Coordinates of C-alpha atoms and ligand atoms in Angstrom, one line a residue:
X3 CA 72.1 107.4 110.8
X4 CA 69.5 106.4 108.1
X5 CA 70.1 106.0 104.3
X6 CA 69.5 109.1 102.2
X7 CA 67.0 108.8 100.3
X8 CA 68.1 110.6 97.4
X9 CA 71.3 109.1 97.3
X10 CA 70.2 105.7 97.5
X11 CA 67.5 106.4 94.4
X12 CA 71.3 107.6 92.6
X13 CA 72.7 104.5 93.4
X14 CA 69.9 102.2 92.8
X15 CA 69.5 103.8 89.1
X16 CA 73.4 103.1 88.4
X17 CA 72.8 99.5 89.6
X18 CA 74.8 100.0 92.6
X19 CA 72.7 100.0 95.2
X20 CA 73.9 96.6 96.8
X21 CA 76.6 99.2 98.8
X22 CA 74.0 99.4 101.3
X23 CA 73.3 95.6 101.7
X24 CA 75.3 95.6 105.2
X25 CA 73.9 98.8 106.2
X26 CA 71.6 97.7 108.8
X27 CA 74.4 95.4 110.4
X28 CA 76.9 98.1 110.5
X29 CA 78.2 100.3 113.9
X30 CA 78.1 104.0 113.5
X31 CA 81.5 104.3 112.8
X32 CA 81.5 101.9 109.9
X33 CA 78.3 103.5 108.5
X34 CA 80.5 107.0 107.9
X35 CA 83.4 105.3 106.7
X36 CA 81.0 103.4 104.1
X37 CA 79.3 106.8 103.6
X38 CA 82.0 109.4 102.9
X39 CA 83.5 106.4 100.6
X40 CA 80.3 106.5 98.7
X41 CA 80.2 110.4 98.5
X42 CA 83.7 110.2 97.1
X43 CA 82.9 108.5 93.7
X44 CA 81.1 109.7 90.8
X45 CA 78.9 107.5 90.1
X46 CA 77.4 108.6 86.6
X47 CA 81.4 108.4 85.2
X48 CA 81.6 105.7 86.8
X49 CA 78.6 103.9 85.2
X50 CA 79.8 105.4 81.6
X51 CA 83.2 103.2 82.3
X52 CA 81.2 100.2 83.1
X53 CA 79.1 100.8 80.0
X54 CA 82.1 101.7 78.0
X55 CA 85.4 99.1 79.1
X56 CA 82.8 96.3 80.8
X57 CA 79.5 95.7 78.7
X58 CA 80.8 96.6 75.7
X59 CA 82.7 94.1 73.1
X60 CA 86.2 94.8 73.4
X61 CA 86.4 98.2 70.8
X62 CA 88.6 97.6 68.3
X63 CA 91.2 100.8 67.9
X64 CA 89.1 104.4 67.0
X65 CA 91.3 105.5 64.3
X66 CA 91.6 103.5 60.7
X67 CA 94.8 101.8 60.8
X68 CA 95.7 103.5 57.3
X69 CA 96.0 106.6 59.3
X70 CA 98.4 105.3 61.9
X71 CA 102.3 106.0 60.5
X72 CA 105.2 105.9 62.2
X73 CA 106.8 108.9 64.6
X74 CA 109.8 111.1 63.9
X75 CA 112.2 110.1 66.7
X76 CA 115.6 111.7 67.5
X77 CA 117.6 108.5 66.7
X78 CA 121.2 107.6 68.3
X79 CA 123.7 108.8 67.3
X80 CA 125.6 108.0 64.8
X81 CA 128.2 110.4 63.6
X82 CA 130.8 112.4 65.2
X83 CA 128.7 115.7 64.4
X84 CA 125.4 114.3 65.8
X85 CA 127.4 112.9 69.1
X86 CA 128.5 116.7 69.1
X87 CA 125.3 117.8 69.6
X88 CA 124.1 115.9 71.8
X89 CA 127.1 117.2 74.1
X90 CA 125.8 120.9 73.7
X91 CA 122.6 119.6 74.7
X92 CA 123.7 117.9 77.8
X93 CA 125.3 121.0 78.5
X94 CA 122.1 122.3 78.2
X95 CA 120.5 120.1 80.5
X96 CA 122.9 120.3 82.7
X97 CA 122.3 124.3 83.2
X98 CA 119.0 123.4 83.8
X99 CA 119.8 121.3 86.3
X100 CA 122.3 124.1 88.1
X101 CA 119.7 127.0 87.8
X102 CA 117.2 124.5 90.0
X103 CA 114.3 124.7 87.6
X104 CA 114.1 120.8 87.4
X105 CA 112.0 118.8 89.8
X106 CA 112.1 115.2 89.4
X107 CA 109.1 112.7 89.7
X108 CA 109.0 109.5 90.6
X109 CA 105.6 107.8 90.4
X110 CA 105.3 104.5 92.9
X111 CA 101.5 104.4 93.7
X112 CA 101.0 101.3 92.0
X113 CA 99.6 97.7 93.6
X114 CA 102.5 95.5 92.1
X115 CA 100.5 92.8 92.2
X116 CA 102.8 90.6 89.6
X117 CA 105.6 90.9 92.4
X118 CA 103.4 90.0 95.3
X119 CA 106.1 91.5 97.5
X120 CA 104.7 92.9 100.9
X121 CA 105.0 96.2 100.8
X122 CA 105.8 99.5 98.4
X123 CA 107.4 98.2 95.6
X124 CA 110.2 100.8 95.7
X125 CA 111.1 99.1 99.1
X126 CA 112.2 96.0 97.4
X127 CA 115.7 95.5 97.4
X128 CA 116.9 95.2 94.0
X129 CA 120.8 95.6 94.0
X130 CA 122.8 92.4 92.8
X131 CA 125.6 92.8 95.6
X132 CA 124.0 95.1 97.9
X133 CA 120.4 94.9 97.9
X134 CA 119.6 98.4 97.8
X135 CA 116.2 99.0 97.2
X136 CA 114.9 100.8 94.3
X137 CA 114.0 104.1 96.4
X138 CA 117.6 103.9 97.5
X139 CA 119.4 103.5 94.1
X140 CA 116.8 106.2 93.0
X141 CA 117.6 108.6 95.7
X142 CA 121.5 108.4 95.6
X143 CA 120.9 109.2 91.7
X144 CA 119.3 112.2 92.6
X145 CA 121.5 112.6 95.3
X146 CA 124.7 112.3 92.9
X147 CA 122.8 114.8 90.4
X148 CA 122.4 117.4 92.7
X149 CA 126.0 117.1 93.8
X150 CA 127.1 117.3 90.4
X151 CA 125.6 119.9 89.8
X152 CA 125.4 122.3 92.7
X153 CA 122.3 122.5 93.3
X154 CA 119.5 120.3 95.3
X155 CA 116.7 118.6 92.9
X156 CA 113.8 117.8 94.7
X157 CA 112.0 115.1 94.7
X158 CA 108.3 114.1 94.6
X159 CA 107.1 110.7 94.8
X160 CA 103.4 109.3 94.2
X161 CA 102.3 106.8 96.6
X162 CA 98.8 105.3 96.8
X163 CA 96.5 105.3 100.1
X164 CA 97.8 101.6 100.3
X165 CA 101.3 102.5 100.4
X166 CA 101.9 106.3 101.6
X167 CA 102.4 105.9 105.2
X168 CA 105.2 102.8 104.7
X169 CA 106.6 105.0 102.1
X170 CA 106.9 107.6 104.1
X171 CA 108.3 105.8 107.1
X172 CA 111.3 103.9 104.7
X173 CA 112.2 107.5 103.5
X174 CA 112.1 108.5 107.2
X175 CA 114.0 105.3 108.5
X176 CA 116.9 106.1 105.9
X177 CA 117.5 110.0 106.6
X178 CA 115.5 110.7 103.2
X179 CA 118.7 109.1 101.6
X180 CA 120.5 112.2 102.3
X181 CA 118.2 114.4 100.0
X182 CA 117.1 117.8 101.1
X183 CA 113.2 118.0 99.9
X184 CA 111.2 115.1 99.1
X185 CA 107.4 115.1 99.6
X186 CA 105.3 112.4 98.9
X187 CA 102.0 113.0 97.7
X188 CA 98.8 110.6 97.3
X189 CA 97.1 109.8 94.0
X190 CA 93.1 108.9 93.9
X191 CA 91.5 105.7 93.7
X192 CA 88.6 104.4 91.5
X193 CA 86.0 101.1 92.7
X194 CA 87.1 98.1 90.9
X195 CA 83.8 96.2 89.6
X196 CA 82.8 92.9 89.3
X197 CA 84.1 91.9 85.3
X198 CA 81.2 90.2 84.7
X199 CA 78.2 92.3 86.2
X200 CA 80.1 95.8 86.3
X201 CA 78.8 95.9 90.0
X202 CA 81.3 97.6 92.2
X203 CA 83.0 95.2 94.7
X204 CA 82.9 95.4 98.2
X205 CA 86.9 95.0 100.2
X206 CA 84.5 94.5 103.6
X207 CA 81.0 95.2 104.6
X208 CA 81.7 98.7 104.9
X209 CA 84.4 99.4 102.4
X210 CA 84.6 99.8 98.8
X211 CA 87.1 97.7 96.2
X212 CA 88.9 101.4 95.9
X213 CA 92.1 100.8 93.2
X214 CA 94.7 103.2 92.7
X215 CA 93.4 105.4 89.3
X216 CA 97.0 104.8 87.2
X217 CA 99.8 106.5 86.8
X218 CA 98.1 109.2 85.1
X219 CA 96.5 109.8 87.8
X220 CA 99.7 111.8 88.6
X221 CA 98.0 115.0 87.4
X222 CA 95.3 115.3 89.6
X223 CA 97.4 114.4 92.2
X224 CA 100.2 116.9 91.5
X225 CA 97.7 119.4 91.8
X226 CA 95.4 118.7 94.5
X227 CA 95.6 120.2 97.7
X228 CA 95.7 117.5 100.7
X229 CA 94.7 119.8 103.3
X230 CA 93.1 123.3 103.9
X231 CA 95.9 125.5 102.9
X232 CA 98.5 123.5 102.0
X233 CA 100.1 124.3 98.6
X234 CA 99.7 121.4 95.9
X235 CA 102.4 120.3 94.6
X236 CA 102.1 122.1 91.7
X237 CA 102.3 125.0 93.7
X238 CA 105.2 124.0 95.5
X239 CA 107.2 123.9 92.5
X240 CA 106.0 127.2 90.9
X241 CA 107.0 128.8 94.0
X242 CA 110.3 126.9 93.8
X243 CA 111.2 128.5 90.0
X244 CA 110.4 124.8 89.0
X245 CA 109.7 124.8 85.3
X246 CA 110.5 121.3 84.1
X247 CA 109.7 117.7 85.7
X248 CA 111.7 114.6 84.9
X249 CA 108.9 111.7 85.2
X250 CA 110.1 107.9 85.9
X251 CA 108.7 104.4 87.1
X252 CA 109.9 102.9 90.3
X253 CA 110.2 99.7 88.5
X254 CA 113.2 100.8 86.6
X255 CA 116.8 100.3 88.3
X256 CA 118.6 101.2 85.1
X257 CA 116.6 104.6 84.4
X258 CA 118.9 107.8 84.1
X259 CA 117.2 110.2 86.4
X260 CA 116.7 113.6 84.8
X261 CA 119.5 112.5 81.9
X262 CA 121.2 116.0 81.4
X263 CA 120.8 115.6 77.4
X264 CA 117.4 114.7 77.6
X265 CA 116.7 117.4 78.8
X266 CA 118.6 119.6 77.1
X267 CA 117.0 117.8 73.9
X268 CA 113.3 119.0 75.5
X269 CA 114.3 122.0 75.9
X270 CA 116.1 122.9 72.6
X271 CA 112.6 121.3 70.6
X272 CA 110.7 123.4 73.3
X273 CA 109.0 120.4 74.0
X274 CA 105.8 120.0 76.3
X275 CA 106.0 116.7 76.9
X276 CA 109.1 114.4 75.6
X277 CA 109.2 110.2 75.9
X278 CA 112.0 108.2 75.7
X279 CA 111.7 105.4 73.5
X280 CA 113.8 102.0 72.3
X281 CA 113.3 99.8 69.0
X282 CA 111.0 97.1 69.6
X283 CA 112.5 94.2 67.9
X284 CA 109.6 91.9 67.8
X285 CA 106.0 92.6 66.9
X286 CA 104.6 91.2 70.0
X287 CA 106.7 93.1 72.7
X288 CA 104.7 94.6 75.3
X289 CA 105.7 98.5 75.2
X290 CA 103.6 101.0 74.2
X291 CA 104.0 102.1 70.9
X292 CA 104.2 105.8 69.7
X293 CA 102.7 106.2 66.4
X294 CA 101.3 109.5 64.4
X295 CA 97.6 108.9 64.0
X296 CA 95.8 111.2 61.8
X297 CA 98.3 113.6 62.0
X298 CA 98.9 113.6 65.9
X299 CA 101.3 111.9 68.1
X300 CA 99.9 109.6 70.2
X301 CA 100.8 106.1 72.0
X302 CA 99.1 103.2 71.1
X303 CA 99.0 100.2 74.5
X304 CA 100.4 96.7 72.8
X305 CA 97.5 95.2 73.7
X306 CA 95.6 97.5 71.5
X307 CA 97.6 97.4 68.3
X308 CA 96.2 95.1 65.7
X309 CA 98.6 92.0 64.6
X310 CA 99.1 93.9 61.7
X311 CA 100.0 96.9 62.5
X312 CA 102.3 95.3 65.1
X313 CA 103.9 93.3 62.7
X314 CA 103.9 96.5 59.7
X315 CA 107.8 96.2 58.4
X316 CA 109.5 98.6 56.7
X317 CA 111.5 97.8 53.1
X318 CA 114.5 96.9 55.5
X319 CA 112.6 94.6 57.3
X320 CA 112.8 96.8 60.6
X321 CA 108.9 96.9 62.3
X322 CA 107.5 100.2 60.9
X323 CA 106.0 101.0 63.7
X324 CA 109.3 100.6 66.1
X325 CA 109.0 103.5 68.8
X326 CA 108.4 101.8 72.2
X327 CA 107.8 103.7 74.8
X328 CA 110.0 102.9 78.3
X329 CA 107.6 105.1 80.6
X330 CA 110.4 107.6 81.0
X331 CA 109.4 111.6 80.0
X332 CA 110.0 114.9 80.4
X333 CA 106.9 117.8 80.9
X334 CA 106.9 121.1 81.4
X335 CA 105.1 122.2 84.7
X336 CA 103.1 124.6 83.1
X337 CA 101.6 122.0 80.7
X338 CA 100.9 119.5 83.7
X339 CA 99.0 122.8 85.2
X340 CA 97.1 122.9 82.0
X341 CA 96.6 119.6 81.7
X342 CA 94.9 119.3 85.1
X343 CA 92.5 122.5 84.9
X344 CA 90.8 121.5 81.2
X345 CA 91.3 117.7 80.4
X346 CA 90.3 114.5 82.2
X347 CA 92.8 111.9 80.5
X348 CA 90.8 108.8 79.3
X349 CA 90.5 105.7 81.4
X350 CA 91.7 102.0 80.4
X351 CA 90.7 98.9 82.3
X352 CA 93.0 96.5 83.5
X353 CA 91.5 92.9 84.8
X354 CA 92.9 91.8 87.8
X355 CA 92.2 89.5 90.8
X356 CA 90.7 91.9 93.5
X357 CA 90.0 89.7 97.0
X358 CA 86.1 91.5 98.3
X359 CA 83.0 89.8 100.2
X360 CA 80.6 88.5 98.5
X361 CA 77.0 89.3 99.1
X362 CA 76.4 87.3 102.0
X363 CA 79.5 89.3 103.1
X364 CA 82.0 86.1 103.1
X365 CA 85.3 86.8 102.1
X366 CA 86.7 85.2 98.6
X367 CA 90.2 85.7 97.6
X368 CA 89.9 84.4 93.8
X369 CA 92.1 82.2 91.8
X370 CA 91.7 84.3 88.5
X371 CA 90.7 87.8 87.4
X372 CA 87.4 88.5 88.7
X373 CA 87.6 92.4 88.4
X374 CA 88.1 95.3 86.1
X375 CA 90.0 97.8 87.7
X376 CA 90.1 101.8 85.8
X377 CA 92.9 103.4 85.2
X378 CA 94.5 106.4 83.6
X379 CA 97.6 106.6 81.6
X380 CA 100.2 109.4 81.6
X381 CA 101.1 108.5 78.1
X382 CA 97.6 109.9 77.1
X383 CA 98.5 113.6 77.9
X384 CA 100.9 113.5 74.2
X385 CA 98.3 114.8 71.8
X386 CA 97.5 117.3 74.3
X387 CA 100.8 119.3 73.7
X388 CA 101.3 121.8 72.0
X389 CA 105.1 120.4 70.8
X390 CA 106.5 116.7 71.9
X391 CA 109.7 115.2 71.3
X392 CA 110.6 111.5 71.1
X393 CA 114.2 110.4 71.7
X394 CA 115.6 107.3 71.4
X395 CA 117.4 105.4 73.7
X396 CA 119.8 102.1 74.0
X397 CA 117.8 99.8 75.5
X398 CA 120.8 97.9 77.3
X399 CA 121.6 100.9 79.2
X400 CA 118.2 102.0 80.4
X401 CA 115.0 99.5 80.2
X402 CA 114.7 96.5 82.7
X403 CA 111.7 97.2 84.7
X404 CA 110.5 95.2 87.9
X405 CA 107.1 93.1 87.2
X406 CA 107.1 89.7 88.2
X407 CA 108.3 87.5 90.7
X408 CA 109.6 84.5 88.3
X409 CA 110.6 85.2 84.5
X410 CA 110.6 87.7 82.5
X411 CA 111.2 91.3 84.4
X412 CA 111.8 89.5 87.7
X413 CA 114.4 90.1 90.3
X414 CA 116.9 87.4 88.2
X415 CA 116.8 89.5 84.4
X416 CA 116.8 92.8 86.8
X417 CA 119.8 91.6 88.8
X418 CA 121.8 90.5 85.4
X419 CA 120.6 93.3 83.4
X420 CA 122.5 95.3 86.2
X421 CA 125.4 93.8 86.4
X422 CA 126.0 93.7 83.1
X423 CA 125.4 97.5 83.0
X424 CA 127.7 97.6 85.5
X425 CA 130.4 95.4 84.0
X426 CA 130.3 97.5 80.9
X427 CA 131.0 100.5 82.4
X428 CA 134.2 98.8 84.1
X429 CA 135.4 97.7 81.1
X430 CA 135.0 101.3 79.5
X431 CA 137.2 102.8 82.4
X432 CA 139.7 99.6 81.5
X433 CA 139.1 97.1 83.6
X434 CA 138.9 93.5 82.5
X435 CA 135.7 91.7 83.4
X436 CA 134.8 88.2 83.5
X437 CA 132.3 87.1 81.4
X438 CA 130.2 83.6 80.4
X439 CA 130.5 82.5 76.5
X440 CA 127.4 84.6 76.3
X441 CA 128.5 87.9 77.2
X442 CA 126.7 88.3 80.2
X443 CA 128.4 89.1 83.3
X444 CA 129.3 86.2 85.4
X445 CA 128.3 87.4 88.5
X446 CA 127.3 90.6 90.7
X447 CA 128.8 93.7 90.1
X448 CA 127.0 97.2 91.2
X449 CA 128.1 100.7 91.3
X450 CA 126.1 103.0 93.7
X451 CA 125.5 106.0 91.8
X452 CA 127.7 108.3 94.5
X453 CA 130.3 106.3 93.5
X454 CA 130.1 106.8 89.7
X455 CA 126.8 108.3 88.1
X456 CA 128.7 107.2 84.5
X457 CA 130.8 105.1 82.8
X458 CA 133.0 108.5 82.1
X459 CA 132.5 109.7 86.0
X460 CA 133.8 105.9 87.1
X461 CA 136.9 106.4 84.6
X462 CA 138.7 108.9 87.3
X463 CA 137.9 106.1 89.8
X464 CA 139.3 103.1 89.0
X465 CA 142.6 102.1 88.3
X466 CA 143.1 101.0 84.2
X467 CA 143.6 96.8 84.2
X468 CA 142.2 96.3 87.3
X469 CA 140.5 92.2 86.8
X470 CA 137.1 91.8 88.3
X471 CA 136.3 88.5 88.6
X472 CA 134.3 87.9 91.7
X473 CA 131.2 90.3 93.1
X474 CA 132.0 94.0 93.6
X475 CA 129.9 96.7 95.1
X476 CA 131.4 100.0 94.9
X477 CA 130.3 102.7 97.1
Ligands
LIG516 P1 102.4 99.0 86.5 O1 101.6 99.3 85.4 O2 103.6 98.0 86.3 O3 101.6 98.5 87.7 O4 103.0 100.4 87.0 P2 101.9 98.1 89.2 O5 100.7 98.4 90.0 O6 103.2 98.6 89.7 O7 102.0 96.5 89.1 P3 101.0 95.4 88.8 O8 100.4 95.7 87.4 O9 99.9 95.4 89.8 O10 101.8 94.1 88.8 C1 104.1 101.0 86.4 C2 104.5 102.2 87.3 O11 103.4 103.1 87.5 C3 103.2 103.2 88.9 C4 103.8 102.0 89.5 O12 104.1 102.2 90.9 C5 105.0 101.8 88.6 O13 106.0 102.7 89.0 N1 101.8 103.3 89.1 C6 100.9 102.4 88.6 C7 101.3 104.3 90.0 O14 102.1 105.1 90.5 N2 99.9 104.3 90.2 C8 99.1 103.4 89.6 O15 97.9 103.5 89.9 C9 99.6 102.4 88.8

């Protein structure tokens, strides 16, 4: 097999031509994989990235900072009359969930490469007492939902090419958790580049640095077709009567899967595309931030918000700009179908360490981030809709996602964050808990959600003055 001419001119004018550099050296089958991985990128996007995200100085933000105000949020509540509507809602929501037009989800494609656990990251076990893993306490969630309410939710996870087939296999291993219908279904991949020559890296001689292309990249990938004939997933859920999609993180034990008044909220505001959001308490708190900008909602990454307007307080001395987003939404599926036939979302770059072979094809596994990786944000599909609704939520309750090994977001802060959860809910169905001087829980406590979806649901459970004072898992 010799090198096309053509393509190799394409390449060469994009400054990529060193792909070939192993060519002669390679077997036939290594030449096709090289090849078709080749014919799979675009190379003239590809090169308006590099131009864009890796030669450029860092752009500041494209809109004047005097445009950017804060976003009208449906707060807490507060009052007996607001707490009343947000029952009819859940009611709401919870006919939604009984008339089966609400898929749920759950994107998990990402590389988790702050973990460094082997393996999907929903695979890790994360339960204080039990060590359930995330895609089980997800799962008996939806599981507990669909009991509730009658009717089986299905649910669609995103994998990457890295991690479909063991996330496939874990779902397999454990009976699918009970759950009737869950496909998983692959997102794309983008080359990572070299950070400082914007050359695509190599992962061997005859393989590209491919990246998974964000969790944005949950559009695409919800409505391409894997196979000749097979129905996307898009599809899938039209012919289902699916209408609505509840969108979550893996990372996020605490997350209320396809929260009945949420939805009910969407669907009263006739929402496209809803986010849940808590009050960032310090300027530098790494959450995206939902702002109005020039007139439209949009969401601002931390990283990209000036000092400034970061630190902007209002005459009460709370930020201004508070609305943080926790990666938790709602979207109507025909505004996903939309959004995948006439917009490309915009890519961000992420640097990262990214192991490749250097060009005497010698492996190097760097010590810091050599390599900007491209990827797409879901958060970027807000001004596209027509209406979008932001709700707040207690952070407590909701927001402790899985990122590091060590510190902050790591297995310890998830594990305590849990049980404290846990323990509150306890106390609410009058049970006495032990706590330290702090208020935190003392030790593990963890309720699978078929056990108790809810602090109210655990009420009918348990008996009134029971004292917990040493590790429970209840199941
Ligand atoms: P993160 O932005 O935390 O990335 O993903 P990550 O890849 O999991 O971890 P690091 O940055 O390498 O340490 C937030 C959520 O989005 C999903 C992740 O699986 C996680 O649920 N995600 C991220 C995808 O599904 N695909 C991606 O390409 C990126």
């Amino acid at each position: 097999m010799e090198i096309d001419p053509l393509l190799f001119e394409h390449l060469e004018r994009r400054g990529q031509s060193h792909l070939f550099q192993f060519w002669d050296a390679l077997d036939a089958l290594e030449r096709a994989r090289l090849l078709s991985e080749i014919q799979a990128v675009d190379f003239d996007r590809l090169h308006g990235l590099v131009t864009r995200l890796v030669h450029a100085e860092d752009v500041d933000l494209d809109i004047e900072p005097g445009e950017i105000e804060p976003i009208d949020v449906v707060r807490l509540p507060e009052t007996d009359g607001e707490r009343a509507l947000r029952r009819r809602s859940a009611g709401i929501g919870g006919d939604m969930l009984a008339s089966g037009e609400v898929a749920i989800v759950l994107v998990a494609g990402g590389s988790g490469t702050r973990l460094g656990f082997e393996g999907p990251k929903g695979t890790f076990p994360i339960g204080p007492v039990s060590s359930a893993s995330l895609f089980q306490i997800h799962a008996e969630k939806v599981l507990a939902l669909s009991r509730r309410h009658g009717r089986s939710i299905p649910l669609y996870i995103m994998t990457s090419p890295d991690n479909h087939e063991a996330t496939i296999r874990f779902f397999e291993a454990h009976d699918r958790f009970g759950l009737e219908h869950v496909r998983c279904f692959m997102q794309g991949r983008m080359p990572a580049v070299d950070r400082s020559t914007g050359r695509v890296l190599m992962a061997s001689r005859s393989q590209l640095a491919l990246t998974p292309d964000g969790h944005g990249g949950v559009i695409a990938a919800l409505a391409s077709r894997t196979a000749e004939g097979a129905e996307s997933c898009l599809e899938e859920m039209q012919g289902l009567g699916i209408k609505t999609v509840f969108y979550f993180q893996v990372d996020n034990p605490l997350v209320r899967v396809a929260d009945p008044t949420f939805l009910g909220l969407h669907r009263e505001h006739e929402s496209e595309m809803s986010f849940k959001v808590i009050e960032r308490l310090e300027p530098e708190e790494k959450l995206g931030v939902i702002v109005r900008a020039g007139g439209r909602p949009r969401v601002i990454e931390y990283s990209d918000l000036t000092p400034e307007l970061a630190a902007r307080r209002l005459a009460s001395g709370a930020l201004a700009l508070w609305a943080g987003s926790i990666a938790v939404h709602i979207l109507e599926v025909a505004f996903l179908e939309r959004l995948s036939r006439d917009s490309q979302l915009p890519f961000h770059k992420a640097i990262k360490k990214t192991p490749h072979v250097d060009d005497r094809g010698v492996e190097v596994r760097p010590e810091a981030p050599n390599a900007v990786k491209f990827e797409q944000f879901i958060f970027d599909a807000l001004p596209e809709a027509g209406r979008a609704l932001v709700v707040e939520t207690d952070r407590a309750s909701e927001f402790e996602p899985l990122k590091n090994a060590v510190g902050p977001e790591s297995p310890a802060t998830v594990h305590q964050r849990m049980s404290d959860q846990f323990g509150a809910w306890l106390e609410q169905a009058g049970a006495i808990v032990s706590r330290r001087s702090d208020g935190s829980v003392a030790f593990g406590v963890e309720i699978s959600p078929l056990f108790a979806l809810d602090a109210a649901e655990l009420k009918s459970k348990i008996e009134p003055g029971w004292v917990v004072e040493r590790p429970v898992y209840l199941r």
